[in-house]
Structures are given as structure tokens and as C-alpha cells.
Tab-separated table of C-alpha atoms and ligand atoms in Angstrom:
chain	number	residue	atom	x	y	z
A	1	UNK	CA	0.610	248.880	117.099
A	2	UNK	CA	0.529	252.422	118.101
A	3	UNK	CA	-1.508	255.188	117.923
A	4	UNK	CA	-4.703	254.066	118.120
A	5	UNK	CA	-7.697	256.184	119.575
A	6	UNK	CA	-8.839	254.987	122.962
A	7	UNK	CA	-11.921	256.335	124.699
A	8	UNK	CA	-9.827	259.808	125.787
A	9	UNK	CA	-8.575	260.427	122.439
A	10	UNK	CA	-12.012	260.159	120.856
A	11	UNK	CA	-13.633	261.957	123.839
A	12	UNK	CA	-10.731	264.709	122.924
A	13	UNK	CA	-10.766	264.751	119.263
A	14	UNK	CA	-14.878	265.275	119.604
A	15	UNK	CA	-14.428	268.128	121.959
A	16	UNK	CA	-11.543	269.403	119.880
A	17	UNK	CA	-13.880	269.693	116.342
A	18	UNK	CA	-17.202	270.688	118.240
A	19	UNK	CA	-18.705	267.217	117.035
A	20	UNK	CA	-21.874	266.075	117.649
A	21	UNK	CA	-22.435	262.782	116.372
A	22	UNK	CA	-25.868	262.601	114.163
A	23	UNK	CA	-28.069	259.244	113.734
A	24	UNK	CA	-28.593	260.919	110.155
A	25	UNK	CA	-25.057	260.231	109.403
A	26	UNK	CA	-24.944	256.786	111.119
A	27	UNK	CA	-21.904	258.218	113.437
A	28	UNK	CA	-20.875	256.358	115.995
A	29	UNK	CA	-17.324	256.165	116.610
A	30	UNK	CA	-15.089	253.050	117.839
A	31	UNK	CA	-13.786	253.970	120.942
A	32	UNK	CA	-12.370	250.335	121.564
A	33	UNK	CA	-8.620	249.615	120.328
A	34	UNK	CA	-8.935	245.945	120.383
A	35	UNK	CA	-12.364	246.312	117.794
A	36	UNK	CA	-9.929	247.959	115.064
A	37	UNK	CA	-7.563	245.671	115.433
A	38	UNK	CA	-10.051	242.421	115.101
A	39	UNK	CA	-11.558	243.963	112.233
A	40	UNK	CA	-8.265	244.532	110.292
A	41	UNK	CA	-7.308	241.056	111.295
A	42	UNK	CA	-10.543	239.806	109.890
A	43	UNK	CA	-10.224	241.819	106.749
A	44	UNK	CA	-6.826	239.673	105.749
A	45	UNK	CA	-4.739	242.507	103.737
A	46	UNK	CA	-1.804	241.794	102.300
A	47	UNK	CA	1.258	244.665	102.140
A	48	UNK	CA	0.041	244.993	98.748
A	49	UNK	CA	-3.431	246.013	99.290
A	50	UNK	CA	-4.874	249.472	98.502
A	51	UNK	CA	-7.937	249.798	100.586
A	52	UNK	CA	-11.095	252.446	100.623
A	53	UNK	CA	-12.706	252.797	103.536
A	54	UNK	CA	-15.816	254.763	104.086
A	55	UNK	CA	-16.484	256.624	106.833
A	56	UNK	CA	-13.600	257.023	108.423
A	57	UNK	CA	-14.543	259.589	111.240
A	58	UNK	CA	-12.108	260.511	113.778
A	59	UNK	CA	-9.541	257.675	112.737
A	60	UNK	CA	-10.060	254.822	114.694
A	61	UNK	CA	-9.873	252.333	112.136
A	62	UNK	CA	-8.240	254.073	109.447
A	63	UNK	CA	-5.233	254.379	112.067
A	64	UNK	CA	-5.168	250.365	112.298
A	65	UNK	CA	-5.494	249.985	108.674
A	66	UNK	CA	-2.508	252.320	107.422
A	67	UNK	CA	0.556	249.633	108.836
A	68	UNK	CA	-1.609	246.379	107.300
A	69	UNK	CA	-1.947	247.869	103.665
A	70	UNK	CA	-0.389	249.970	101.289
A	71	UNK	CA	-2.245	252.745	100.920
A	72	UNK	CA	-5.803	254.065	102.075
A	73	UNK	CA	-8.592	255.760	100.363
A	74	UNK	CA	-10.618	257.238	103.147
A	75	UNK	CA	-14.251	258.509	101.679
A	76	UNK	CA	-16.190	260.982	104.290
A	77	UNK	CA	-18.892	262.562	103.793
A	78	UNK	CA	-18.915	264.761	106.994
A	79	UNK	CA	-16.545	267.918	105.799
A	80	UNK	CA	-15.393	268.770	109.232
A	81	UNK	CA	-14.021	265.010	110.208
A	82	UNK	CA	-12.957	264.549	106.699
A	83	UNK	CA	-10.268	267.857	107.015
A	84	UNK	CA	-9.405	266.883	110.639
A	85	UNK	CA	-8.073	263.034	109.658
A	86	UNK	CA	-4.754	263.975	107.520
A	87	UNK	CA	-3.740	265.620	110.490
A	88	UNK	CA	-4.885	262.842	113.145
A	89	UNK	CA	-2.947	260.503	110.713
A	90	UNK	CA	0.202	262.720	110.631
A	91	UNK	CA	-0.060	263.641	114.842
A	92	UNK	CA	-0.355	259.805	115.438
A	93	UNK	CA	1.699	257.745	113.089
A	94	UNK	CA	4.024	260.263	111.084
A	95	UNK	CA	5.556	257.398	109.011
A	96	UNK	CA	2.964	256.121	107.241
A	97	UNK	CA	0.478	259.953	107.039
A	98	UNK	CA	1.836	259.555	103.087
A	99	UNK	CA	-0.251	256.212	102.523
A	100	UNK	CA	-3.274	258.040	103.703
A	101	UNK	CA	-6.024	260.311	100.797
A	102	UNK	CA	-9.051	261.588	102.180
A	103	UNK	CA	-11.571	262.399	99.720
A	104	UNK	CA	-14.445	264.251	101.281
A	105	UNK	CA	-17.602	262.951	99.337
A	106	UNK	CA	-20.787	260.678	99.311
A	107	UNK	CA	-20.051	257.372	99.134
A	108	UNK	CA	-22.485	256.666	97.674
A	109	UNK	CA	-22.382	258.667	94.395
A	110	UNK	CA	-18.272	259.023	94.372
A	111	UNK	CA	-16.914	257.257	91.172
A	112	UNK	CA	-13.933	255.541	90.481
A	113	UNK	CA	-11.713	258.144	89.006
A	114	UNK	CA	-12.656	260.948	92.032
A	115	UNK	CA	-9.979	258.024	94.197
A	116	UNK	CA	-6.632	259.534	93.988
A	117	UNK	CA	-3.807	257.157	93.905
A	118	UNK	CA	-4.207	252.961	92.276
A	119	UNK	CA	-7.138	251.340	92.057
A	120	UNK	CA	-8.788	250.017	95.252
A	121	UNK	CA	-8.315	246.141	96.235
A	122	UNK	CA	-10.363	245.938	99.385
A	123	UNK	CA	-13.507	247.281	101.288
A	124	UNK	CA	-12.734	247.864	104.524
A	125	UNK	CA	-15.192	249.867	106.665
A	126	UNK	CA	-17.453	250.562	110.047
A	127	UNK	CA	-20.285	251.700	107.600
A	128	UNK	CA	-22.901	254.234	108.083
A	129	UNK	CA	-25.743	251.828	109.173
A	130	UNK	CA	-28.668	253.506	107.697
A	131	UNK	CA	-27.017	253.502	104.105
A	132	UNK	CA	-24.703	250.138	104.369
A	133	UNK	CA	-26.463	248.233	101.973
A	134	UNK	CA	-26.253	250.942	98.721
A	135	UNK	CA	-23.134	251.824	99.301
A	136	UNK	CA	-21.631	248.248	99.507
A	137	UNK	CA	-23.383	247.199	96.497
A	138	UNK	CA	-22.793	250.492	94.626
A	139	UNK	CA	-18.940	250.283	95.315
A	140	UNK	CA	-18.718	246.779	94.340
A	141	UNK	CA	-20.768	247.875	91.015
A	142	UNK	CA	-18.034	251.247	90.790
A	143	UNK	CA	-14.728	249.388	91.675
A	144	UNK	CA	-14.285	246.338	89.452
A	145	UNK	CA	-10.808	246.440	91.346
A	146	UNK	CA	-12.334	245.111	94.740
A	147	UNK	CA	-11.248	241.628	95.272
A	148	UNK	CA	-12.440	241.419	99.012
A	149	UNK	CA	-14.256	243.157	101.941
A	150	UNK	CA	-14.684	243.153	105.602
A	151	UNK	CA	-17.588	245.700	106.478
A	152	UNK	CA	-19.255	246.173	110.054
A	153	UNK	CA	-22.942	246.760	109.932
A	154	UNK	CA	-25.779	246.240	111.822
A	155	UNK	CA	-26.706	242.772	112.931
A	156	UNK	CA	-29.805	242.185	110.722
A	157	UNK	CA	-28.042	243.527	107.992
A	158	UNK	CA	-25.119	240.970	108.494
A	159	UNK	CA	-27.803	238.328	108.606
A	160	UNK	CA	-29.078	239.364	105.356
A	161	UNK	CA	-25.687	240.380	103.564
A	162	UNK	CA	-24.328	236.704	104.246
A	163	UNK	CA	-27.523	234.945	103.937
A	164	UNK	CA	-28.366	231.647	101.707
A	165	UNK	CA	-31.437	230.647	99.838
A	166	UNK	CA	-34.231	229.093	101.878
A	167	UNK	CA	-34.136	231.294	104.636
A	168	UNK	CA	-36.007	234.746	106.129
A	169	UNK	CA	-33.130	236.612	106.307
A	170	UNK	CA	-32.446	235.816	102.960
A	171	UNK	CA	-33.314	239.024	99.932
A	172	UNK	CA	-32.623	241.258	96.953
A	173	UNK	CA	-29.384	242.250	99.047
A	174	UNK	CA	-28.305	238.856	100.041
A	175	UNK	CA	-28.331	237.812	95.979
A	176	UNK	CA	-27.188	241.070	94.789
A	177	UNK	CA	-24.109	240.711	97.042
A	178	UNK	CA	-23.795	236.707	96.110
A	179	UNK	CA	-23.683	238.446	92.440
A	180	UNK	CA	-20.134	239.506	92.890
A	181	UNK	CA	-18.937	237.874	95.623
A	182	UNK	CA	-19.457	235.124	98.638
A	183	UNK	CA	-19.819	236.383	101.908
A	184	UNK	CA	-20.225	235.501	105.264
A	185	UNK	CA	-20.923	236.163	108.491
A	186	UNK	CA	-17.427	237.150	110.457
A	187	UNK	CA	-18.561	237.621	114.354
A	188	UNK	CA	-21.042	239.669	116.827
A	189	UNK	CA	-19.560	243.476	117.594
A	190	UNK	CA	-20.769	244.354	121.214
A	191	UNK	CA	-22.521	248.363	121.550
A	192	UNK	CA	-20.272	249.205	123.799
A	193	UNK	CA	-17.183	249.579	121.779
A	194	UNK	CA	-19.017	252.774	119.836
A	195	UNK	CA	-19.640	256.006	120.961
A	196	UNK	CA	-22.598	257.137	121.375
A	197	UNK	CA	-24.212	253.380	122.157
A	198	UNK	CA	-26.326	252.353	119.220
A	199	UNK	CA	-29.601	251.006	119.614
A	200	UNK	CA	-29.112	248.512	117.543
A	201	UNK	CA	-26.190	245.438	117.770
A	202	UNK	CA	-23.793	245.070	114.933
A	203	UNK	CA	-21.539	242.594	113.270
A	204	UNK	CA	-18.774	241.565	111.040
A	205	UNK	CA	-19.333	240.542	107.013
A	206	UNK	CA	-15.936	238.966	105.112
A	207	UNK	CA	-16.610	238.644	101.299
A	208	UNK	CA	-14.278	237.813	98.403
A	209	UNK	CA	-15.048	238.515	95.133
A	210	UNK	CA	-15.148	236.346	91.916
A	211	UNK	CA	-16.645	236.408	88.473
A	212	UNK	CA	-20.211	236.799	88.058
A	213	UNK	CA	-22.057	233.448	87.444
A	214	UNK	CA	-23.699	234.821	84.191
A	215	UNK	CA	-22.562	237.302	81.415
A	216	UNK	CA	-26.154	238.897	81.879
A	217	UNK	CA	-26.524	242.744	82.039
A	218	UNK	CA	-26.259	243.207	85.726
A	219	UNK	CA	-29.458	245.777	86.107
A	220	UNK	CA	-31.657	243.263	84.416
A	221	UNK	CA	-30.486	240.426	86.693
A	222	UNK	CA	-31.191	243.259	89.774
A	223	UNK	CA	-34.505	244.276	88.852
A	224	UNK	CA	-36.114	240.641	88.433
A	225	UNK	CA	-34.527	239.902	91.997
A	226	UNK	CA	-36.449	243.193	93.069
A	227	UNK	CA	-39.247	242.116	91.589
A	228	UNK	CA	-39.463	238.920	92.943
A	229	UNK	CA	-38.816	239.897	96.398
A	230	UNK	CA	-41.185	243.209	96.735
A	231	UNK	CA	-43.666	240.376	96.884
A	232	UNK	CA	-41.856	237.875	98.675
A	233	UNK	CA	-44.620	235.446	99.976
A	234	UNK	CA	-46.147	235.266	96.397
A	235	UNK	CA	-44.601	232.650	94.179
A	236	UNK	CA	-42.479	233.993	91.232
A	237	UNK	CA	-45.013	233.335	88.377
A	238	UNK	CA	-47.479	235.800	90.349
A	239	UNK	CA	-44.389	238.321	91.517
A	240	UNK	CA	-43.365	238.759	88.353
A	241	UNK	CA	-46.103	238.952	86.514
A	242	UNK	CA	-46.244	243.018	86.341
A	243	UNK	CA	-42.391	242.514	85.379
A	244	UNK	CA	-43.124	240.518	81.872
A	245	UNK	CA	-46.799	242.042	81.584
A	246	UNK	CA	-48.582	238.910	82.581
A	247	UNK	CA	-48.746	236.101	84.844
A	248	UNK	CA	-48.821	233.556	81.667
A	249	UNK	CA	-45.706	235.384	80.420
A	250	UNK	CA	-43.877	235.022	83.775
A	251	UNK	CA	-45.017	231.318	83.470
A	252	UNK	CA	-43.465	230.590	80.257
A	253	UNK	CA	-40.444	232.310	81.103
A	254	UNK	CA	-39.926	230.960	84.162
A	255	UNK	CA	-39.943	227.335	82.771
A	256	UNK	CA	-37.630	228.153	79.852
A	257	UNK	CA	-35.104	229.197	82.657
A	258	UNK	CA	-35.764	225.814	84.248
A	259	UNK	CA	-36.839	227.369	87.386
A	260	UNK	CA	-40.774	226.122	88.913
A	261	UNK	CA	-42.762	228.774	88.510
A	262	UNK	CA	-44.534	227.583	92.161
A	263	UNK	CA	-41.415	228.653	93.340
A	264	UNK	CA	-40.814	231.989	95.869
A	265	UNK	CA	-37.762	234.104	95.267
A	266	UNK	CA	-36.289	233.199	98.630
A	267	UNK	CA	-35.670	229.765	97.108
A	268	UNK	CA	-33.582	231.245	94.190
A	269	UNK	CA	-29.636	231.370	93.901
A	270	UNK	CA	-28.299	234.119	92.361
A	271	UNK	CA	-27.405	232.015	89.068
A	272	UNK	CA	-31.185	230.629	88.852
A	273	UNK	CA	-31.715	234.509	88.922
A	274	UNK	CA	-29.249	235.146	86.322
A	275	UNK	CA	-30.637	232.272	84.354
A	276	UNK	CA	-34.384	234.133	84.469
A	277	UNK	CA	-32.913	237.422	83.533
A	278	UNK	CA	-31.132	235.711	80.431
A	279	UNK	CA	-34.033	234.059	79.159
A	280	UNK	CA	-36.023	237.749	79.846
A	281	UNK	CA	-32.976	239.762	77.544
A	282	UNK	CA	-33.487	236.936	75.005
A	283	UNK	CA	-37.394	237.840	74.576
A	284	UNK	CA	-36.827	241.378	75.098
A	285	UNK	CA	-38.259	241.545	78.715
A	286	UNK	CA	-35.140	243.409	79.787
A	287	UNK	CA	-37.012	246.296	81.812
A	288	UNK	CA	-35.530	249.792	82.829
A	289	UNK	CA	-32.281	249.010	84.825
A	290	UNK	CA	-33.079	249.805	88.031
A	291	UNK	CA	-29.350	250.648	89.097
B	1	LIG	N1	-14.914	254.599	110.912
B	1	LIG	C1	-15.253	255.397	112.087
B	1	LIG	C2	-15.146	254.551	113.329
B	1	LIG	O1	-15.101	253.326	113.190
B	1	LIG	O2	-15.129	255.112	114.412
B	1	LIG	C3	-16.644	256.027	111.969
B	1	LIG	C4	-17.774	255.085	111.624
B	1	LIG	S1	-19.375	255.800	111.713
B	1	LIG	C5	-20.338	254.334	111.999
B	1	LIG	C6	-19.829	256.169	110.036
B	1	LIG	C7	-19.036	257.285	109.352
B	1	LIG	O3	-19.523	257.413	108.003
B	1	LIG	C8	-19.182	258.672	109.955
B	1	LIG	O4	-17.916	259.263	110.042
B	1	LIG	C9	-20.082	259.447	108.958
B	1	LIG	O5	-19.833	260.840	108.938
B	1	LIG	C10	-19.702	258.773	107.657
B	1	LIG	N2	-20.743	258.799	106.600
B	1	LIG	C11	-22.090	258.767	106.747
B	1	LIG	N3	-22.710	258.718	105.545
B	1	LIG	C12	-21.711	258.709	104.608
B	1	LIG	C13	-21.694	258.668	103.186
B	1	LIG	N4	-22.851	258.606	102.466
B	1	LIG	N5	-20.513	258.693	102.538
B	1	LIG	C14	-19.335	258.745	103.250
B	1	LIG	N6	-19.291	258.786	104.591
B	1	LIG	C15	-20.454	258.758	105.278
């Protein structure tokens, strides 16, 4: 594969726009050609796929994604690095610049119809770490389209992302992600393929969408898992007790959902919390959606 951006080219490119990478916009930029080229193995597109990736930056993976896929939707919030990459594209790998649309926005408050071009069928990204989380769950939420993802994040994150009941890692984003899809863990990412180093490590999640487990209204389902885990060492009877007005009403429902009221959120899979958020809608205890 060609044109890919090696530790010159980035160094260049940097120089070139007067960058200065900021820890408010998580940027640090793959310098390391054989990185982009595991991840896009690891994200398994097919010639068919139409991929949004967020974050693009200079180009480093958005250059290894254009041959695997069929088109990309590049989101970026950073103006500057958003106007520079139709040009990188078109300078590095002329024949495909025409699969590429930058759209120069927040990802996470861009909706579906601001993506030029058919609807997106993968995530693929090297996310801005400090926002990961949000804007994984809020695309997921925005594109109904998304059958898979491959996103880097930070390490803890990937712990939590991919994590099942019973453990610590496991919490209001491991079941809100286990809501639309099943994900997993996909390898470590050493700090020295970014520039600057992070200060933190980072690693690889795969998911694959499928149908929800439950036909429940999705913010009801979210804010009992919020609920249960803003207090996560209480048992759910006690955590959400301000959530149906009483600890004898959390009780009751809690049983009719056949879940043990002794019970602590981390225990819960995501259909147990679908199960509690049915039996809530069905006694109106269907609280303002949180998202
Ligand atoms: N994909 C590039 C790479 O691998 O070298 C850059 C990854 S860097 C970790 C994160 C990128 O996300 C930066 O380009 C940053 O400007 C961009 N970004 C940060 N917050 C964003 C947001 N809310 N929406 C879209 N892009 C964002």
C-alpha cells in the first residue's frame, strides 16, 4: 500500500499547517505505518463498506482506509486539519481522493443527514481519548446504518468498552455499548507509534452490531443503568431507589423483572437491564431520557 504518512511526512505536514497538537482535542497523530495498517486489518471491511471515521487529522489512517472500503466519511473537528486532508488524500493517492468527504464538525453533535454520500456501515477511528466514550455511543445511537466498528482508545477505556458482567472494569459504558452491539478487546497499541507520546497506553475495540435485546425505549434502559452504577457498591434496590421514588418501589420492581434486588449493577447484563426498564415503562417509572 502506498502513501502512507511515516514519521517525516507527519513531522512535515505539522510544520507545513503550523500545528500544534492540543491534549484538549485528544491529538496525537499515528506516525507508525504498520499501526494503520493493523487497525484496518482488524476493522475487516469489505469493498462494499462506507466507513466514518472521526478524527482523521493529518491522514494517517484515513490514507489506509480509502483502498479497503468504498468510500470514507472523515468527521474533524479541528478546521485547519479538516481543509488540509482532501488535499493530503489527492497529493498521496490520486485514484481513490473521489472516495474521500470531509465534513468539518463535532462528532459528537453531527447528525446523520450532515454525512454526504450513503449511509455509513462501519466505525473506524483513532478517537479523541478524552471524548471516546460519547461519541461512540452517540454515533451508534445517530447511525442505525453501523453494522461494525474497530475504534482505538485508551487502555482503560478498552477494558471497560469490551467488558462483561461481574467484573471492575465493567459500567454504564460497557452495557450501553453491549446494547447495540458485542465487543471486544482487539490488542495493546504501544505510545510510541503517536506523536506527541501520550501519557496514557491505548488499545484496540472490534464490535459488531445486532438487534437490541429488548424493544424498550433506549433512554429509559440508559438512565436505570446510570442509575445503578452512580452508586455502584450499593445494591440495586438502594441505587435505585431515588430513580422509582423509594427503596420499597425499587424492591417491587426489581422482583417483577426477576432480577434480586441484593443484587449490584455490575452483576447485570444488558437484557436484565432492559428487563428492569420494561417493567419501569409498564408502571410509568420511565424518567427523563437522559440521552
Ligand atoms: N486519526 C488521526 C491519526 O490516527 O493520526 C488523528 C487521531 S487524534 C487521536 C484525534 C483527532 O480527533 C484529532 O485530529 C482531533 O482534532 C479530532 N477531534 C477531537 N475532538 C473531536 C470531535 N469532538 N469531533 C471530531 N473530531 C475531533
Amino acid at each position: 500500500m502506498h502513501g502512507l504518512l511515516g514519521p517525516a511526512e507527519i513531522r512535515e505536514l505539522a510544520q507545513e499547517l503550523g500545528v500544534r497538537p492540543t491534549k484538549k482535542l485528544g491529538q496525537n497523530f499515528v506516525h507508525d505505518t504498520n499501526t494503520v495498517r493493523r487497525i484496518v486489518s482488524a476493522a475487516r471491511l469489505t469493498p462494499d463498506d462506507v466507513v466514518v471515521e472521526v478524527g482523521p487529522g493529518l491522514g494517517s489512517l484515513t490514507l489506509a482506509l480509502l483502498p479497503a472500503c468504498r468510500r470514507v466519511v472523515a468527521v474533524e473537528i479541528d478546521p485547519v486539519l479538516a481543509e488540509r486532508l482532501p488535499r493530503t488524500v489527492r497529493d498521496r493517492l490520486p485514484r481513490l481522493a473521489d472516495r474521500l468527504d470531509v465534513v468539518g464538525a463535532d462528532a459528537l453533535r453531527v447528525h446523520a443527514d450532515a454525512l454526504p454520500g450513503p449511509a455509513p456501515t462501519a466505525l473506524v477511528a483513532n478517537l479523541p481519548y478524552n471524548v471516546a466514550v460519547p461519541v461512540v455511543l452517540h454515533l451508534l445511537a445517530e447511525l442505525p446504518s453501523l453494522t461494525s466498528g474497530l475504534v482505538m482508545v485508551q487502555a482503560e477505556v478498552a477494558d471497560r468498552l469490551a467488558a462483561a458482567p461481574g467484573g471492575k472494569a465493567y459500567g454504564a459504558p460497557s452495557v450501553k455499548l453491549a446494547w447495540y452491539a458485542d465487543a471486544r478487546r482487539a490488542g495493546a497499541v504501544p505510545r510510541t507509534v503517536f506523536w506527541p507520546v501520550p501519557n496514557v497506553d491505548s488499545a484496540l475495540v472490534s464490535f459488531t452490531c445486532r438487534q437490541p435485546p429488548s424493544p424498550v425505549d433506549r433512554r429509559v434502559l440508559f438512565s436505570v443503568v446510570d442509575a445503578a452504577f452512580a452508586q455502584r457498591r450499593k445494591t440495586l434496590r438502594a441505587a435505585l431507589a431515588g430513580w422509582t421514588g423509594s427503596a420499597d418501589n425499587s424492591g417491587r420492581l426489581l422482583r417483577e423483572a426477576g432480577v434480586d434486588p441484593s443484587a449490584r449493577g455490575e452483576q447485570l447484563r444488558v437484557d436484565q437491564f432492559a428487563r428492569i426498564a420494561e417493567v419501569a415503562v409498564a408502571h410509568g417509572v420511565d424518567h427523563s431520557p437522559v440521552r
